[in-house]
PDB file of N, CA and C in Angstrom:
ATOM      1  N   MET A1041      73.139  24.602  87.889  1.00  0.00           N
ATOM      2  CA  MET A1041      74.155  25.566  88.239  1.00  0.00           C
ATOM      3  C   MET A1041      73.646  26.525  89.330  1.00  0.00           C
ATOM      4  N   LEU A1042      72.416  27.032  89.175  1.00  0.00           N
ATOM      5  CA  LEU A1042      71.847  27.918  90.189  1.00  0.00           C
ATOM      6  C   LEU A1042      71.650  27.171  91.497  1.00  0.00           C
ATOM      7  N   LYS A1043      71.199  25.925  91.415  1.00  0.00           N
ATOM      8  CA  LYS A1043      71.013  25.132  92.640  1.00  0.00           C
ATOM      9  C   LYS A1043      72.345  24.943  93.367  1.00  0.00           C
ATOM     10  N   ASN A1044      73.417  24.730  92.627  1.00  0.00           N
ATOM     11  CA  ASN A1044      74.733  24.588  93.249  1.00  0.00           C
ATOM     12  C   ASN A1044      75.145  25.880  93.942  1.00  0.00           C
ATOM     13  N   TYR A1045      74.894  27.016  93.300  1.00  0.00           N
ATOM     14  CA  TYR A1045      75.220  28.314  93.887  1.00  0.00           C
ATOM     15  C   TYR A1045      74.416  28.549  95.164  1.00  0.00           C
ATOM     16  N   LEU A1046      73.105  28.272  95.108  1.00  0.00           N
ATOM     17  CA  LEU A1046      72.263  28.438  96.290  1.00  0.00           C
ATOM     18  C   LEU A1046      72.707  27.495  97.412  1.00  0.00           C
ATOM     19  N   ASN A1047      73.095  26.292  97.046  1.00  0.00           N
ATOM     20  CA  ASN A1047      73.566  25.326  98.035  1.00  0.00           C
ATOM     21  C   ASN A1047      74.849  25.809  98.705  1.00  0.00           C
ATOM     22  N   SER A1048      75.757  26.412  97.933  1.00  0.00           N
ATOM     23  CA  SER A1048      76.993  26.935  98.537  1.00  0.00           C
ATOM     24  C   SER A1048      76.688  28.106  99.466  1.00  0.00           C
ATOM     25  N   LEU A1049      75.725  28.957  99.113  1.00  0.00           N
ATOM     26  CA  LEU A1049      75.315  30.041 100.005  1.00  0.00           C
ATOM     27  C   LEU A1049      74.694  29.486 101.275  1.00  0.00           C
ATOM     28  N   LEU A1050      73.879  28.475 101.136  1.00  0.00           N
ATOM     29  CA  LEU A1050      73.234  27.834 102.282  1.00  0.00           C
ATOM     30  C   LEU A1050      74.280  27.323 103.268  1.00  0.00           C
ATOM     31  N   GLN A1051      75.309  26.697 102.747  1.00  0.00           N
ATOM     32  CA  GLN A1051      76.338  26.120 103.608  1.00  0.00           C
ATOM     33  C   GLN A1051      77.290  27.170 104.174  1.00  0.00           C
ATOM     34  N   SER A1052      77.271  28.376 103.629  1.00  0.00           N
ATOM     35  CA  SER A1052      78.195  29.419 104.092  1.00  0.00           C
ATOM     36  C   SER A1052      77.764  30.067 105.405  1.00  0.00           C
ATOM     37  N   VAL A1053      76.510  29.857 105.823  1.00  0.00           N
ATOM     38  CA  VAL A1053      76.005  30.459 107.062  1.00  0.00           C
ATOM     39  C   VAL A1053      75.599  29.335 108.021  1.00  0.00           C
ATOM     40  N   ASN A1054      76.251  29.284 109.176  1.00  0.00           N
ATOM     41  CA  ASN A1054      75.890  28.282 110.183  1.00  0.00           C
ATOM     42  C   ASN A1054      74.452  28.491 110.631  1.00  0.00           C
ATOM     43  N   GLY A1055      73.671  27.424 110.635  1.00  0.00           N
ATOM     44  CA  GLY A1055      72.284  27.494 111.079  1.00  0.00           C
ATOM     45  C   GLY A1055      71.293  27.783 109.973  1.00  0.00           C
ATOM     46  N   CYS A1056      71.765  28.011 108.769  1.00  0.00           N
ATOM     47  CA  CYS A1056      70.870  28.257 107.633  1.00  0.00           C
ATOM     48  C   CYS A1056      70.299  26.912 107.183  1.00  0.00           C
ATOM     49  N   SER A1057      68.969  26.796 107.169  1.00  0.00           N
ATOM     50  CA  SER A1057      68.316  25.521 106.882  1.00  0.00           C
ATOM     51  C   SER A1057      67.914  25.359 105.422  1.00  0.00           C
ATOM     52  N   ALA A1058      67.416  26.449 104.820  1.00  0.00           N
ATOM     53  CA  ALA A1058      66.905  26.334 103.450  1.00  0.00           C
ATOM     54  C   ALA A1058      66.860  27.698 102.782  1.00  0.00           C
ATOM     55  N   ILE A1059      66.932  27.674 101.463  1.00  0.00           N
ATOM     56  CA  ILE A1059      66.718  28.865 100.635  1.00  0.00           C
ATOM     57  C   ILE A1059      65.677  28.476  99.597  1.00  0.00           C
ATOM     58  N   LEU A1060      64.616  29.280  99.526  1.00  0.00           N
ATOM     59  CA  LEU A1060      63.547  29.035  98.555  1.00  0.00           C
ATOM     60  C   LEU A1060      63.432  30.255  97.647  1.00  0.00           C
ATOM     61  N   VAL A1061      63.148  30.000  96.378  1.00  0.00           N
ATOM     62  CA  VAL A1061      62.991  31.072  95.398  1.00  0.00           C
ATOM     63  C   VAL A1061      61.632  30.905  94.738  1.00  0.00           C
ATOM     64  N   TYR A1062      60.811  31.975  94.794  1.00  0.00           N
ATOM     65  CA  TYR A1062      59.471  31.961  94.222  1.00  0.00           C
ATOM     66  C   TYR A1062      59.340  33.037  93.164  1.00  0.00           C
ATOM     67  N   ASP A1063      58.481  32.793  92.199  1.00  0.00           N
ATOM     68  CA  ASP A1063      58.070  33.818  91.236  1.00  0.00           C
ATOM     69  C   ASP A1063      56.630  34.170  91.559  1.00  0.00           C
ATOM     70  N   THR A1064      56.371  35.424  91.937  1.00  0.00           N
ATOM     71  CA  THR A1064      55.026  35.824  92.353  1.00  0.00           C
ATOM     72  C   THR A1064      54.037  35.842  91.202  1.00  0.00           C
ATOM     73  N   ASN A1065      54.509  35.794  89.966  1.00  0.00           N
ATOM     74  CA  ASN A1065      53.603  35.748  88.810  1.00  0.00           C
ATOM     75  C   ASN A1065      53.099  34.336  88.536  1.00  0.00           C
ATOM     76  N   LYS A1066      53.729  33.359  89.127  1.00  0.00           N
ATOM     77  CA  LYS A1066      53.335  31.962  88.895  1.00  0.00           C
ATOM     78  C   LYS A1066      52.641  31.431  90.130  1.00  0.00           C
ATOM     79  N   ASN A1067      52.335  30.151  90.129  1.00  0.00           N
ATOM     80  CA  ASN A1067      51.699  29.565  91.317  1.00  0.00           C
ATOM     81  C   ASN A1067      52.667  29.596  92.493  1.00  0.00           C
ATOM     82  N   SER A1068      52.206  29.184  93.648  1.00  0.00           N
ATOM     83  CA  SER A1068      53.006  29.357  94.864  1.00  0.00           C
ATOM     84  C   SER A1068      53.991  28.224  95.125  1.00  0.00           C
ATOM     85  N   ASN A1069      54.411  27.520  94.083  1.00  0.00           N
ATOM     86  CA  ASN A1069      55.446  26.502  94.244  1.00  0.00           C
ATOM     87  C   ASN A1069      56.806  27.128  94.007  1.00  0.00           C
ATOM     88  N   PRO A1070      57.806  26.727  94.786  1.00  0.00           N
ATOM     89  CA  PRO A1070      59.133  27.332  94.590  1.00  0.00           C
ATOM     90  C   PRO A1070      59.724  26.970  93.236  1.00  0.00           C
ATOM     91  N   ILE A1071      60.437  27.931  92.649  1.00  0.00           N
ATOM     92  CA  ILE A1071      61.179  27.686  91.408  1.00  0.00           C
ATOM     93  C   ILE A1071      62.398  26.832  91.741  1.00  0.00           C
ATOM     94  N   PHE A1072      63.095  27.244  92.809  1.00  0.00           N
ATOM     95  CA  PHE A1072      64.255  26.509  93.308  1.00  0.00           C
ATOM     96  C   PHE A1072      64.109  26.368  94.809  1.00  0.00           C
ATOM     97  N   ARG A1073      64.647  25.273  95.301  1.00  0.00           N
ATOM     98  CA  ARG A1073      64.636  25.030  96.743  1.00  0.00           C
ATOM     99  C   ARG A1073      65.858  24.215  97.093  1.00  0.00           C
ATOM    100  N   VAL A1074      66.641  24.709  98.038  1.00  0.00           N
ATOM    101  CA  VAL A1074      67.775  23.942  98.541  1.00  0.00           C
ATOM    102  C   VAL A1074      67.655  23.883 100.054  1.00  0.00           C
ATOM    103  N   GLY A1075      68.131  22.791 100.629  1.00  0.00           N
ATOM    104  CA  GLY A1075      68.066  22.629 102.071  1.00  0.00           C
ATOM    105  C   GLY A1075      66.909  21.746 102.478  1.00  0.00           C
ATOM    106  N   GLU A1076      66.747  21.621 103.782  1.00  0.00           N
ATOM    107  CA  GLU A1076      65.752  20.716 104.344  1.00  0.00           C
ATOM    108  C   GLU A1076      64.643  21.479 105.064  1.00  0.00           C
ATOM    109  N   LEU A1077      63.416  21.262 104.644  1.00  0.00           N
ATOM    110  CA  LEU A1077      62.224  21.785 105.313  1.00  0.00           C
ATOM    111  C   LEU A1077      61.173  20.691 105.322  1.00  0.00           C
ATOM    112  N   SER A1078      60.387  20.666 106.374  1.00  0.00           N
ATOM    113  CA  SER A1078      59.274  19.708 106.394  1.00  0.00           C
ATOM    114  C   SER A1078      58.180  20.207 105.454  1.00  0.00           C
ATOM    115  N   ASP A1079      57.280  19.332 105.066  1.00  0.00           N
ATOM    116  CA  ASP A1079      56.169  19.734 104.204  1.00  0.00           C
ATOM    117  C   ASP A1079      55.310  20.799 104.880  1.00  0.00           C
ATOM    118  N   PHE A1080      55.135  20.684 106.195  1.00  0.00           N
ATOM    119  CA  PHE A1080      54.360  21.670 106.948  1.00  0.00           C
ATOM    120  C   PHE A1080      55.003  23.052 106.847  1.00  0.00           C
ATOM    121  N   GLU A1081      56.332  23.123 107.017  1.00  0.00           N
ATOM    122  CA  GLU A1081      57.039  24.409 106.929  1.00  0.00           C
ATOM    123  C   GLU A1081      56.935  24.992 105.521  1.00  0.00           C
ATOM    124  N   THR A1082      57.070  24.137 104.527  1.00  0.00           N
ATOM    125  CA  THR A1082      56.984  24.601 103.141  1.00  0.00           C
ATOM    126  C   THR A1082      55.600  25.160 102.845  1.00  0.00           C
ATOM    127  N   ASN A1083      54.552  24.474 103.276  1.00  0.00           N
ATOM    128  CA  ASN A1083      53.185  24.949 103.049  1.00  0.00           C
ATOM    129  C   ASN A1083      52.913  26.254 103.790  1.00  0.00           C
ATOM    130  N   ALA A1084      53.423  26.382 105.009  1.00  0.00           N
ATOM    131  CA  ALA A1084      53.230  27.618 105.774  1.00  0.00           C
ATOM    132  C   ALA A1084      53.904  28.791 105.070  1.00  0.00           C
ATOM    133  N   ILE A1085      55.074  28.566 104.520  1.00  0.00           N
ATOM    134  CA  ILE A1085      55.787  29.630 103.795  1.00  0.00           C
ATOM    135  C   ILE A1085      55.014  30.011 102.539  1.00  0.00           C
ATOM    136  N   LYS A1086      54.534  29.015 101.785  1.00  0.00           N
ATOM    137  CA  LYS A1086      53.777  29.305 100.564  1.00  0.00           C
ATOM    138  C   LYS A1086      52.552  30.157 100.859  1.00  0.00           C
ATOM    139  N   GLN A1087      51.871  29.853 101.952  1.00  0.00           N
ATOM    140  CA  GLN A1087      50.659  30.585 102.289  1.00  0.00           C
ATOM    141  C   GLN A1087      50.953  32.014 102.711  1.00  0.00           C
ATOM    142  N   ASN A1088      52.169  32.300 103.159  1.00  0.00           N
ATOM    143  CA  ASN A1088      52.496  33.630 103.639  1.00  0.00           C
ATOM    144  C   ASN A1088      53.172  34.523 102.607  1.00  0.00           C
ATOM    145  N   ILE A1089      53.370  34.032 101.399  1.00  0.00           N
ATOM    146  CA  ILE A1089      53.957  34.876 100.360  1.00  0.00           C
ATOM    147  C   ILE A1089      53.030  36.057 100.047  1.00  0.00           C
ATOM    148  N   GLY A1090      51.729  35.813 100.032  1.00  0.00           N
ATOM    149  CA  GLY A1090      50.771  36.899  99.808  1.00  0.00           C
ATOM    150  C   GLY A1090      50.848  37.952 100.888  1.00  0.00           C
ATOM    151  N   VAL A1091      51.048  37.517 102.126  1.00  0.00           N
ATOM    152  CA  VAL A1091      51.201  38.453 103.249  1.00  0.00           C
ATOM    153  C   VAL A1091      52.446  39.305 103.032  1.00  0.00           C
ATOM    154  N   PHE A1092      53.535  38.671 102.605  1.00  0.00           N
ATOM    155  CA  PHE A1092      54.761  39.413 102.332  1.00  0.00           C
ATOM    156  C   PHE A1092      54.538  40.458 101.249  1.00  0.00           C
ATOM    157  N   ASN A1093      53.904  40.055 100.146  1.00  0.00           N
ATOM    158  CA  ASN A1093      53.679  40.991  99.046  1.00  0.00           C
ATOM    159  C   ASN A1093      52.810  42.175  99.463  1.00  0.00           C
ATOM    160  N   SER A1094      51.759  41.920 100.227  1.00  0.00           N
ATOM    161  CA  SER A1094      50.903  43.036 100.664  1.00  0.00           C
ATOM    162  C   SER A1094      51.643  43.917 101.668  1.00  0.00           C
ATOM    163  N   SER A1095      52.504  43.336 102.497  1.00  0.00           N
ATOM    164  CA  SER A1095      53.305  44.138 103.430  1.00  0.00           C
ATOM    165  C   SER A1095      54.270  45.038 102.677  1.00  0.00           C
ATOM    166  N   VAL A1096      54.884  44.524 101.633  1.00  0.00           N
ATOM    167  CA  VAL A1096      55.797  45.315 100.821  1.00  0.00           C
ATOM    168  C   VAL A1096      55.045  46.471 100.157  1.00  0.00           C
ATOM    169  N   GLU A1097      53.860  46.184  99.611  1.00  0.00           N
ATOM    170  CA  GLU A1097      53.068  47.234  98.965  1.00  0.00           C
ATOM    171  C   GLU A1097      52.722  48.348  99.951  1.00  0.00           C
ATOM    172  N   ARG A1098      52.323  47.984 101.159  1.00  0.00           N
ATOM    173  CA  ARG A1098      51.987  48.988 102.172  1.00  0.00           C
ATOM    174  C   ARG A1098      53.215  49.789 102.580  1.00  0.00           C
ATOM    175  N   ALA A1099      54.343  49.111 102.744  1.00  0.00           N
ATOM    176  CA  ALA A1099      55.575  49.805 103.123  1.00  0.00           C
ATOM    177  C   ALA A1099      56.001  50.786 102.034  1.00  0.00           C
ATOM    178  N   GLU A1100      55.839  50.385 100.768  1.00  0.00           N
ATOM    179  CA  GLU A1100      56.200  51.271  99.669  1.00  0.00           C
ATOM    180  C   GLU A1100      55.323  52.514  99.652  1.00  0.00           C
ATOM    181  N   LYS A1101      54.048  52.364  99.974  1.00  0.00           N
ATOM    182  CA  LYS A1101      53.152  53.520 100.026  1.00  0.00           C
ATOM    183  C   LYS A1101      53.555  54.468 101.138  1.00  0.00           C
ATOM    184  N   LEU A1102      54.002  53.913 102.267  1.00  0.00           N
ATOM    185  CA  LEU A1102      54.404  54.755 103.397  1.00  0.00           C
ATOM    186  C   LEU A1102      55.701  55.501 103.128  1.00  0.00           C
ATOM    187  N   CYS A1103      56.688  54.821 102.548  1.00  0.00           N
ATOM    188  CA  CYS A1103      57.980  55.473 102.356  1.00  0.00           C
ATOM    189  C   CYS A1103      58.167  56.022 100.949  1.00  0.00           C
ATOM    190  N   LYS A1104      57.233  55.745 100.049  1.00  0.00           N
ATOM    191  CA  LYS A1104      57.242  56.255  98.682  1.00  0.00           C
ATOM    192  C   LYS A1104      58.536  55.944  97.918  1.00  0.00           C
ATOM    193  N   THR A1105      59.149  54.825  98.248  1.00  0.00           N
ATOM    194  CA  THR A1105      60.316  54.352  97.499  1.00  0.00           C
ATOM    195  C   THR A1105      60.140  52.868  97.240  1.00  0.00           C
ATOM    196  N   ASN A1106      61.024  52.322  96.448  1.00  0.00           N
ATOM    197  CA  ASN A1106      60.994  50.884  96.182  1.00  0.00           C
ATOM    198  C   ASN A1106      62.002  50.136  97.041  1.00  0.00           C
ATOM    199  N   SER A1107      62.486  50.767  98.103  1.00  0.00           N
ATOM    200  CA  SER A1107      63.548  50.146  98.894  1.00  0.00           C
ATOM    201  C   SER A1107      63.029  49.258 100.016  1.00  0.00           C
ATOM    202  N   GLY A1108      61.744  49.282 100.303  1.00  0.00           N
ATOM    203  CA  GLY A1108      61.226  48.533 101.450  1.00  0.00           C
ATOM    204  C   GLY A1108      60.800  47.134 101.107  1.00  0.00           C
ATOM    205  N   LYS A1109      61.695  46.317 100.566  1.00  0.00           N
ATOM    206  CA  LYS A1109      61.319  44.979 100.136  1.00  0.00           C
ATOM    207  C   LYS A1109      62.053  43.885 100.888  1.00  0.00           C
ATOM    208  N   THR A1110      62.319  44.120 102.162  1.00  0.00           N
ATOM    209  CA  THR A1110      63.013  43.133 102.980  1.00  0.00           C
ATOM    210  C   THR A1110      62.292  42.985 104.310  1.00  0.00           C
ATOM    211  N   ILE A1111      62.096  41.750 104.724  1.00  0.00           N
ATOM    212  CA  ILE A1111      61.488  41.470 106.019  1.00  0.00           C
ATOM    213  C   ILE A1111      62.349  40.430 106.730  1.00  0.00           C
ATOM    214  N   MET A1112      62.628  40.700 107.993  1.00  0.00           N
ATOM    215  CA  MET A1112      63.337  39.741 108.842  1.00  0.00           C
ATOM    216  C   MET A1112      62.383  39.398 109.968  1.00  0.00           C
ATOM    217  N   ALA A1113      62.044  38.126 110.119  1.00  0.00           N
ATOM    218  CA  ALA A1113      61.088  37.701 111.147  1.00  0.00           C
ATOM    219  C   ALA A1113      61.751  36.662 112.051  1.00  0.00           C
ATOM    220  N   PHE A1114      61.565  36.839 113.351  1.00  0.00           N
ATOM    221  CA  PHE A1114      62.128  35.922 114.337  1.00  0.00           C
ATOM    222  C   PHE A1114      60.998  35.177 115.026  1.00  0.00           C
ATOM    223  N   TYR A1115      61.092  33.860 115.065  1.00  0.00           N
ATOM    224  CA  TYR A1115      60.111  33.008 115.719  1.00  0.00           C
ATOM    225  C   TYR A1115      60.821  32.137 116.748  1.00  0.00           C
ATOM    226  N   ASN A1116      60.062  31.383 117.525  1.00  0.00           N
ATOM    227  CA  ASN A1116      60.664  30.517 118.538  1.00  0.00           C
ATOM    228  C   ASN A1116      61.576  29.459 117.936  1.00  0.00           C
ATOM    229  N   ASN A1117      61.151  28.881 116.803  1.00  0.00           N
ATOM    230  CA  ASN A1117      61.887  27.752 116.235  1.00  0.00           C
ATOM    231  C   ASN A1117      62.724  28.079 115.012  1.00  0.00           C
ATOM    232  N   HIS A1118      62.580  29.283 114.462  1.00  0.00           N
ATOM    233  CA  HIS A1118      63.353  29.620 113.271  1.00  0.00           C
ATOM    234  C   HIS A1118      63.324  31.127 113.001  1.00  0.00           C
ATOM    235  N   GLN A1119      64.191  31.536 112.084  1.00  0.00           N
ATOM    236  CA  GLN A1119      64.211  32.902 111.574  1.00  0.00           C
ATOM    237  C   GLN A1119      63.855  32.841 110.091  1.00  0.00           C
ATOM    238  N   LEU A1120      63.174  33.871 109.613  1.00  0.00           N
ATOM    239  CA  LEU A1120      62.894  33.993 108.183  1.00  0.00           C
ATOM    240  C   LEU A1120      63.461  35.318 107.703  1.00  0.00           C
ATOM    241  N   PHE A1121      64.214  35.266 106.639  1.00  0.00           N
ATOM    242  CA  PHE A1121      64.697  36.465 105.967  1.00  0.00           C
ATOM    243  C   PHE A1121      64.085  36.427 104.578  1.00  0.00           C
ATOM    244  N   ILE A1122      63.236  37.405 104.282  1.00  0.00           N
ATOM    245  CA  ILE A1122      62.485  37.416 103.024  1.00  0.00           C
ATOM    246  C   ILE A1122      62.768  38.724 102.305  1.00  0.00           C
ATOM    247  N   PHE A1123      63.107  38.640 101.033  1.00  0.00           N
ATOM    248  CA  PHE A1123      63.225  39.862 100.241  1.00  0.00           C
ATOM    249  C   PHE A1123      62.841  39.560  98.804  1.00  0.00           C
ATOM    250  N   SER A1124      62.489  40.621  98.095  1.00  0.00           N
ATOM    251  CA  SER A1124      62.082  40.429  96.707  1.00  0.00           C
ATOM    252  C   SER A1124      62.897  41.316  95.788  1.00  0.00           C
ATOM    253  N   LYS A1125      63.019  40.859  94.591  1.00  0.00           N
ATOM    254  CA  LYS A1125      63.662  41.586  93.503  1.00  0.00           C
ATOM    255  C   LYS A1125      62.728  41.434  92.309  1.00  0.00           C
ATOM    256  N   GLU A1126      61.979  42.522  92.034  1.00  0.00           N
ATOM    257  CA  GLU A1126      60.946  42.503  91.002  1.00  0.00           C
ATOM    258  C   GLU A1126      59.900  41.452  91.373  1.00  0.00           C
ATOM    259  N   THR A1127      59.693  40.417  90.554  1.00  0.00           N
ATOM    260  CA  THR A1127      58.660  39.415  90.860  1.00  0.00           C
ATOM    261  C   THR A1127      59.221  38.188  91.576  1.00  0.00           C
ATOM    262  N   ILE A1128      60.529  38.162  91.800  1.00  0.00           N
ATOM    263  CA  ILE A1128      61.167  37.021  92.449  1.00  0.00           C
ATOM    264  C   ILE A1128      61.264  37.279  93.951  1.00  0.00           C
ATOM    265  N   VAL A1129      60.849  36.278  94.748  1.00  0.00           N
ATOM    266  CA  VAL A1129      60.911  36.373  96.204  1.00  0.00           C
ATOM    267  C   VAL A1129      61.883  35.307  96.705  1.00  0.00           C
ATOM    268  N   PHE A1130      62.861  35.743  97.514  1.00  0.00           N
ATOM    269  CA  PHE A1130      63.826  34.845  98.135  1.00  0.00           C
ATOM    270  C   PHE A1130      63.449  34.684  99.599  1.00  0.00           C
ATOM    271  N   ILE A1131      63.432  33.455 100.079  1.00  0.00           N
ATOM    272  CA  ILE A1131      63.146  33.179 101.482  1.00  0.00           C
ATOM    273  C   ILE A1131      64.286  32.331 102.029  1.00  0.00           C
ATOM    274  N   VAL A1132      64.926  32.849 103.067  1.00  0.00           N
ATOM    275  CA  VAL A1132      66.003  32.122 103.735  1.00  0.00           C
ATOM    276  C   VAL A1132      65.475  31.705 105.101  1.00  0.00           C
ATOM    277  N   VAL A1133      65.520  30.417 105.387  1.00  0.00           N
ATOM    278  CA  VAL A1133      65.048  29.870 106.652  1.00  0.00           C
ATOM    279  C   VAL A1133      66.272  29.435 107.454  1.00  0.00           C
ATOM    280  N   ALA A1134      66.302  29.837 108.731  1.00  0.00           N
ATOM    281  CA  ALA A1134      67.451  29.512 109.569  1.00  0.00           C
ATOM    282  C   ALA A1134      66.998  29.193 110.991  1.00  0.00           C
ATOM    283  N   THR A1135      67.880  28.590 111.748  1.00  0.00           N
ATOM    284  CA  THR A1135      67.608  28.314 113.157  1.00  0.00           C
ATOM    285  C   THR A1135      67.665  29.625 113.938  1.00  0.00           C
ATOM    286  N   PRO A1136      67.106  29.658 115.142  1.00  0.00           N
ATOM    287  CA  PRO A1136      67.163  30.883 115.949  1.00  0.00           C
ATOM    288  C   PRO A1136      68.600  31.292 116.311  1.00  0.00           C
ATOM    289  N   GLU A1137      69.514  30.338 116.315  1.00  0.00           N
ATOM    290  CA  GLU A1137      70.899  30.621 116.685  1.00  0.00           C
ATOM    291  C   GLU A1137      71.726  31.191 115.539  1.00  0.00           C
ATOM    292  N   ALA A1138      71.213  31.166 114.318  1.00  0.00           N
ATOM    293  CA  ALA A1138      71.954  31.665 113.162  1.00  0.00           C
ATOM    294  C   ALA A1138      72.209  33.161 113.310  1.00  0.00           C
ATOM    295  N   ASN A1139      73.336  33.607 112.798  1.00  0.00           N
ATOM    296  CA  ASN A1139      73.720  35.004 112.864  1.00  0.00           C
ATOM    297  C   ASN A1139      72.850  35.816 111.893  1.00  0.00           C
ATOM    298  N   ALA A1140      71.995  36.694 112.435  1.00  0.00           N
ATOM    299  CA  ALA A1140      71.066  37.469 111.602  1.00  0.00           C
ATOM    300  C   ALA A1140      71.810  38.384 110.636  1.00  0.00           C
ATOM    301  N   GLY A1141      72.935  38.933 111.046  1.00  0.00           N
ATOM    302  CA  GLY A1141      73.728  39.791 110.162  1.00  0.00           C
ATOM    303  C   GLY A1141      74.236  39.042 108.951  1.00  0.00           C
ATOM    304  N   MET A1142      74.673  37.797 109.164  1.00  0.00           N
ATOM    305  CA  MET A1142      75.139  36.991 108.036  1.00  0.00           C
ATOM    306  C   MET A1142      73.987  36.630 107.104  1.00  0.00           C
ATOM    307  N   LEU A1143      72.791  36.395 107.683  1.00  0.00           N
ATOM    308  CA  LEU A1143      71.626  36.111 106.847  1.00  0.00           C
ATOM    309  C   LEU A1143      71.287  37.329 105.993  1.00  0.00           C
ATOM    310  N   LEU A1144      71.309  38.514 106.603  1.00  0.00           N
ATOM    311  CA  LEU A1144      71.026  39.745 105.850  1.00  0.00           C
ATOM    312  C   LEU A1144      72.056  39.963 104.756  1.00  0.00           C
ATOM    313  N   ASN A1145      73.299  39.589 105.012  1.00  0.00           N
ATOM    314  CA  ASN A1145      74.362  39.752 104.036  1.00  0.00           C
ATOM    315  C   ASN A1145      74.164  38.859 102.807  1.00  0.00           C
ATOM    316  N   LEU A1146      73.400  37.779 102.956  1.00  0.00           N
ATOM    317  CA  LEU A1146      73.126  36.903 101.805  1.00  0.00           C
ATOM    318  C   LEU A1146      72.423  37.644 100.678  1.00  0.00           C
ATOM    319  N   LYS A1147      71.714  38.701 101.021  1.00  0.00           N
ATOM    320  CA  LYS A1147      70.986  39.463 100.007  1.00  0.00           C
ATOM    321  C   LYS A1147      71.915  39.951  98.891  1.00  0.00           C
ATOM    322  N   THR A1148      73.110  40.382  99.251  1.00  0.00           N
ATOM    323  CA  THR A1148      74.048  40.869  98.230  1.00  0.00           C
ATOM    324  C   THR A1148      74.436  39.771  97.251  1.00  0.00           C
ATOM    325  N   TYR A1149      74.477  38.520  97.723  1.00  0.00           N
ATOM    326  CA  TYR A1149      74.838  37.399  96.862  1.00  0.00           C
ATOM    327  C   TYR A1149      73.656  36.868  96.058  1.00  0.00           C
ATOM    328  N   LEU A1150      72.440  37.106  96.567  1.00  0.00           N
ATOM    329  CA  LEU A1150      71.250  36.596  95.880  1.00  0.00           C
ATOM    330  C   LEU A1150      70.708  37.569  94.840  1.00  0.00           C
ATOM    331  N   GLU A1151      71.039  38.837  94.973  1.00  0.00           N
ATOM    332  CA  GLU A1151      70.531  39.802  93.990  1.00  0.00           C
ATOM    333  C   GLU A1151      71.286  39.608  92.722  1.00  0.00           C
TER     334      GLU A1151
END
């Protein structure tokens, strides 16, 4: 049921390639994954979850709130929208042409 919901969200944004859901308390394998990613892309994302968590911790220390848990990153070949809710980390992977505002809006549906 959750996979179907994530799949419908994936298809609702043009250029959205994949949605991955991780639990930071467990190993770095996704709990859920919908969409298409190469093994190389998946491994690169897994290795950067620690970077995301440490960035969130530093941002929280600077702003002294729990609101700084979203990162939007733009690369040559893709966009990453990463946010966390408690120990769960959501990663949305999209093409560079995808509408960044629509990707950010996915957060309301994923929380």
